[in-house]
Amino acid sequence: MPVLSPTTSPTWTDDRIELLKRHFEAGLSCREIAADIGVSRNAVIGKLSRLNLTRGRAADDRKDQDRGFAPARTRRAVPRLQYEMLATIYGESDGPAAAGPIDEANRCSLLELSENRCRWPISTPGEDDFCFCGNTAPDGQPYCAGHSRLAYRPNTRARVMRG
DNA sequence: CCCTGATTCGC
DNA sequence: GCGAATCAGG
């Protein structure tokens, strides 16, 4: 007999499902599993639910949801989020160090602040030791270089995934 | 706000 | 059965 005739795309084949289960049991998040297998997160979750492999909930109550709506639910392709995310992670060309020379030696009180002094608050307003960073701040910036990086968060979520 | 998990429902 | 859309919680 011949081998087989995959006329259609081999969606969830055995090895895929095994990978799915393996990664799931390994504790990987659905997003990671999806990325590894090459499908969408929802596909993974959907399959897991179908296999009754939900990690937390027990497929129970959940209130009533949408019902009776159909604007245009056909192909919207949303693997973009993943790619953007991956691109962000892999394209992270950020200075590993030397980005925040934060000295506490220059701290000053509110009254001592001037235009070129970092206004980063130290401690809690009202407390005895409440003061400001006081470091030299670049012109136009309210904070020094180090605190500016903290204040303006390009990506606070710089999580490190093993890879 | 963003991310993750789970459910519902159209295809 | 599959997965996009959607909701719900953290």
mmCIF file of C-alpha atoms (C1' of nucleotides) in Angstrom:
data_model
loop_
_atom_site.group_PDB
_atom_site.id
_atom_site.type_symbol
_atom_site.label_atom_id
_atom_site.label_comp_id
_atom_site.label_asym_id
_atom_site.label_seq_id
_atom_site.Cartn_x
_atom_site.Cartn_y
_atom_site.Cartn_z
ATOM 1 C CA MET A 1 0.000 0.000 0.000
ATOM 2 C CA PRO A 2 1.206 3.503 -0.623
ATOM 3 C CA VAL A 3 2.001 5.769 2.167
ATOM 4 C CA LEU A 4 -0.661 8.348 2.477
ATOM 5 C CA SER A 5 -2.200 11.193 0.648
ATOM 6 C CA PRO A 6 -2.210 14.397 2.543
ATOM 7 C CA THR A 7 -4.466 16.260 0.244
ATOM 8 C CA THR A 8 -5.115 18.839 2.879
ATOM 9 C CA SER A 9 -2.843 20.532 5.347
ATOM 10 C CA PRO A 10 -1.843 18.191 8.119
ATOM 11 C CA THR A 11 -3.197 20.255 10.908
ATOM 12 C CA TRP A 12 -3.063 18.353 14.130
ATOM 13 C CA THR A 13 -1.205 15.181 13.508
ATOM 14 C CA ASP A 14 0.039 12.811 16.145
ATOM 15 C CA ASP A 15 3.463 14.269 16.565
ATOM 16 C CA ARG A 16 2.004 17.719 16.832
ATOM 17 C CA ILE A 17 -0.309 16.576 19.551
ATOM 18 C CA GLU A 18 2.531 14.866 21.322
ATOM 19 C CA LEU A 19 4.584 18.011 21.188
ATOM 20 C CA LEU A 20 1.591 19.880 22.457
ATOM 21 C CA LYS A 21 1.120 17.556 25.388
ATOM 22 C CA ARG A 22 4.809 17.413 26.140
ATOM 23 C CA HIS A 23 5.207 21.148 26.220
ATOM 24 C CA PHE A 24 2.025 21.551 28.119
ATOM 25 C CA GLU A 25 3.161 19.127 30.776
ATOM 26 C CA ALA A 26 6.544 20.771 30.751
ATOM 27 C CA GLY A 27 4.820 23.844 32.022
ATOM 28 C CA LEU A 28 5.250 25.995 28.969
ATOM 29 C CA SER A 29 2.704 28.675 28.380
ATOM 30 C CA CYS A 30 0.260 28.316 25.537
ATOM 31 C CA ARG A 31 1.970 31.129 23.704
ATOM 32 C CA GLU A 32 5.299 29.381 23.846
ATOM 33 C CA ILE A 33 3.825 26.102 22.756
ATOM 34 C CA ALA A 34 2.100 27.827 19.901
ATOM 35 C CA ALA A 35 5.311 29.521 18.849
ATOM 36 C CA ASP A 36 7.201 26.273 18.952
ATOM 37 C CA ILE A 37 4.696 24.269 17.001
ATOM 38 C CA GLY A 38 3.993 27.094 14.649
ATOM 39 C CA VAL A 39 0.332 27.689 15.211
ATOM 40 C CA SER A 40 -1.657 30.350 16.920
ATOM 41 C CA ARG A 41 -2.119 30.464 20.641
ATOM 42 C CA ASN A 42 -5.806 29.923 20.262
ATOM 43 C CA ALA A 43 -5.230 26.838 18.215
ATOM 44 C CA VAL A 44 -3.170 25.378 21.014
ATOM 45 C CA ILE A 45 -5.674 26.323 23.660
ATOM 46 C CA GLY A 46 -8.518 25.066 21.550
ATOM 47 C CA LYS A 47 -6.851 21.744 21.057
ATOM 48 C CA LEU A 48 -6.001 21.450 24.713
ATOM 49 C CA SER A 49 -9.561 22.180 25.680
ATOM 50 C CA ARG A 50 -10.767 19.638 23.188
ATOM 51 C CA LEU A 51 -8.451 17.102 24.730
ATOM 52 C CA ASN A 52 -9.632 18.050 28.168
ATOM 53 C CA LEU A 53 -6.157 19.101 29.140
ATOM 54 C CA THR A 54 -6.978 22.380 30.744
ATOM 55 C CA ARG A 55 -4.542 23.281 33.434
ATOM 56 C CA GLY A 56 -6.734 25.207 35.794
ATOM 57 C CA ARG A 57 -10.422 25.524 35.148
ATOM 58 C CA ALA A 58 -12.666 22.564 34.796
ATOM 59 C CA ALA A 59 -14.808 23.659 31.927
ATOM 60 C CA ASP A 60 -17.598 24.833 34.118
ATOM 61 C CA ASP A 61 -19.669 27.867 34.609
ATOM 62 C CA ARG A 62 -18.665 31.087 33.087
ATOM 63 C CA LYS A 63 -21.658 33.329 32.800
ATOM 64 C CA ASP A 64 -23.227 34.015 29.514
ATOM 65 C CA GLN A 65 -21.230 35.446 26.712
ATOM 66 C CA ASP A 66 -21.680 36.766 23.285
ATOM 67 C CA ARG A 67 -24.477 35.150 21.496
ATOM 68 C CA GLY A 68 -26.071 36.093 18.269
ATOM 69 C CA PHE A 69 -23.630 38.303 16.478
ATOM 70 C CA ALA A 70 -21.887 37.847 13.189
ATOM 71 C CA PRO A 71 -20.302 40.907 11.624
ATOM 72 C CA ALA A 72 -17.667 39.247 9.536
ATOM 73 C CA ARG A 73 -15.817 36.533 11.206
ATOM 74 C CA THR A 74 -13.624 35.158 8.522
ATOM 75 C CA ARG A 75 -9.892 35.142 8.436
ATOM 76 C CA ARG A 76 -8.350 38.034 10.145
ATOM 77 C CA ALA A 77 -4.897 36.592 10.608
ATOM 78 C CA VAL A 78 -3.477 37.554 13.913
ATOM 79 C CA PRO A 79 -0.055 35.947 14.065
ATOM 80 C CA ARG A 80 1.203 39.479 13.940
ATOM 81 C CA LEU A 81 1.237 39.944 17.646
ATOM 82 C CA GLN A 82 3.602 37.039 17.997
ATOM 83 C CA TYR A 83 5.933 38.300 15.359
ATOM 84 C CA GLU A 84 5.959 41.750 16.797
ATOM 85 C CA MET A 85 6.670 40.350 20.175
ATOM 86 C CA LEU A 86 9.428 38.085 18.939
ATOM 87 C CA ALA A 87 10.913 40.876 16.914
ATOM 88 C CA THR A 88 10.881 43.056 19.975
ATOM 89 C CA ILE A 89 12.574 40.423 22.051
ATOM 90 C CA TYR A 90 15.174 39.397 19.541
ATOM 91 C CA GLY A 91 15.764 42.902 18.320
ATOM 92 C CA GLU A 92 16.496 44.125 21.743
ATOM 93 C CA SER A 93 19.758 45.888 21.185
ATOM 94 C CA ASP A 94 19.913 47.636 24.461
ATOM 95 C CA GLY A 95 22.914 48.618 26.489
ATOM 96 C CA PRO A 96 23.477 45.826 28.966
ATOM 97 C CA ALA A 97 25.053 48.160 31.449
ATOM 98 C CA ALA A 98 26.170 51.728 31.906
ATOM 99 C CA ALA A 99 22.784 53.208 31.275
ATOM 100 C CA GLY A 100 21.947 54.471 34.673
ATOM 101 C CA PRO A 101 24.596 56.299 36.651
ATOM 102 C CA ILE A 102 22.341 56.916 39.564
ATOM 103 C CA ASP A 103 24.152 58.572 42.388
ATOM 104 C CA GLU A 104 22.514 59.104 45.658
ATOM 105 C CA ALA A 105 25.248 61.432 46.742
ATOM 106 C CA ASN A 106 23.619 64.418 45.154
ATOM 107 C CA ARG A 107 20.217 64.098 46.673
ATOM 108 C CA CYS A 108 18.634 67.347 47.548
ATOM 109 C CA SER A 109 15.463 68.748 48.953
ATOM 110 C CA LEU A 110 12.664 70.282 46.968
ATOM 111 C CA LEU A 111 13.963 73.752 47.582
ATOM 112 C CA GLU A 112 17.355 72.863 46.231
ATOM 113 C CA LEU A 113 16.051 71.652 42.929
ATOM 114 C CA SER A 114 16.960 73.645 39.879
ATOM 115 C CA GLU A 115 16.367 73.389 36.150
ATOM 116 C CA ASN A 116 19.218 71.020 35.560
ATOM 117 C CA ARG A 117 18.673 68.846 38.569
ATOM 118 C CA CYS A 118 16.993 65.466 38.436
ATOM 119 C CA ARG A 119 13.586 65.593 40.061
ATOM 120 C CA TRP A 120 13.286 61.919 40.665
ATOM 121 C CA PRO A 121 11.580 61.492 44.027
ATOM 122 C CA ILE A 122 13.369 59.477 46.647
ATOM 123 C CA SER A 123 11.402 57.771 49.342
ATOM 124 C CA THR A 124 7.816 58.761 50.063
ATOM 125 C CA PRO A 125 6.498 62.319 50.025
ATOM 126 C CA GLY A 126 5.865 63.373 53.551
ATOM 127 C CA GLU A 127 8.462 61.099 55.023
ATOM 128 C CA ASP A 128 11.422 62.432 56.898
ATOM 129 C CA ASP A 129 13.937 61.313 54.343
ATOM 130 C CA PHE A 130 11.940 62.438 51.363
ATOM 131 C CA CYS A 131 14.144 64.156 48.829
ATOM 132 C CA PHE A 132 15.081 64.189 45.171
ATOM 133 C CA CYS A 133 17.786 62.599 43.116
ATOM 134 C CA GLY A 134 19.506 65.889 42.402
ATOM 135 C CA ASN A 135 21.793 64.511 39.733
ATOM 136 C CA THR A 136 22.615 66.549 36.685
ATOM 137 C CA ALA A 137 19.757 66.360 34.238
ATOM 138 C CA PRO A 138 20.229 66.966 30.516
ATOM 139 C CA ASP A 139 18.624 70.134 29.341
ATOM 140 C CA GLY A 140 14.946 69.767 28.764
ATOM 141 C CA GLN A 141 14.774 66.626 30.816
ATOM 142 C CA PRO A 142 13.236 66.518 34.231
ATOM 143 C CA TYR A 143 15.359 63.532 35.231
ATOM 144 C CA CYS A 144 18.964 62.508 34.972
ATOM 145 C CA ALA A 145 20.016 59.945 32.383
ATOM 146 C CA GLY A 146 19.532 57.027 34.683
ATOM 147 C CA HIS A 147 16.126 58.017 35.932
ATOM 148 C CA SER A 148 14.963 59.021 32.495
ATOM 149 C CA ARG A 149 15.340 55.437 31.436
ATOM 150 C CA LEU A 150 13.241 54.369 34.336
ATOM 151 C CA ALA A 151 10.654 57.034 33.741
ATOM 152 C CA TYR A 152 10.205 56.431 30.061
ATOM 153 C CA ARG A 153 9.531 52.772 29.726
ATOM 154 C CA PRO A 154 10.185 51.543 26.191
ATOM 155 C CA ASN A 155 9.724 47.996 27.347
ATOM 156 C CA THR A 156 9.218 47.405 30.970
ATOM 157 C CA ARG A 157 8.467 43.844 30.214
ATOM 158 C CA ALA A 158 11.933 42.724 29.256
ATOM 159 C CA ARG A 159 11.352 39.191 30.262
ATOM 160 C CA VAL A 160 14.034 36.719 29.496
ATOM 161 C CA MET A 161 12.816 33.553 27.947
ATOM 162 C CA ARG A 162 15.166 30.710 27.652
ATOM 163 C CA GLY A 163 16.077 30.098 24.093
ATOM 164 C "C1'" DC B 1 -2.000 48.439 29.945
ATOM 165 C "C1'" DC B 2 -0.533 43.962 28.446
ATOM 166 C "C1'" DC B 3 -0.536 38.973 28.769
ATOM 167 C "C1'" DT B 4 -2.420 34.431 29.554
ATOM 168 C "C1'" DG B 5 -6.144 31.026 29.987
ATOM 169 C "C1'" DA B 6 -10.615 29.317 28.766
ATOM 170 C "C1'" DT B 7 -15.084 29.237 26.329
ATOM 171 C "C1'" DT B 8 -18.178 29.928 22.380
ATOM 172 C "C1'" DC B 9 -19.374 29.434 17.887
ATOM 173 C "C1'" DG B 10 -18.763 29.810 12.653
ATOM 174 C "C1'" DC B 11 -16.780 27.209 9.132
ATOM 175 C "C1'" DG C 1 -12.526 18.988 14.506
ATOM 176 C "C1'" DC C 2 -10.277 23.317 13.965
ATOM 177 C "C1'" DG C 3 -9.448 27.994 15.167
ATOM 178 C "C1'" DA C 4 -10.761 33.060 15.291
ATOM 179 C "C1'" DA C 5 -13.276 35.925 18.244
ATOM 180 C "C1'" DT C 6 -14.311 36.997 22.787
ATOM 181 C "C1'" DC C 7 -14.534 37.194 27.569
ATOM 182 C "C1'" DA C 8 -12.348 36.957 32.281
ATOM 183 C "C1'" DG C 9 -8.663 37.113 35.539
ATOM 184 C "C1'" DG C 10 -3.912 38.587 36.992
#
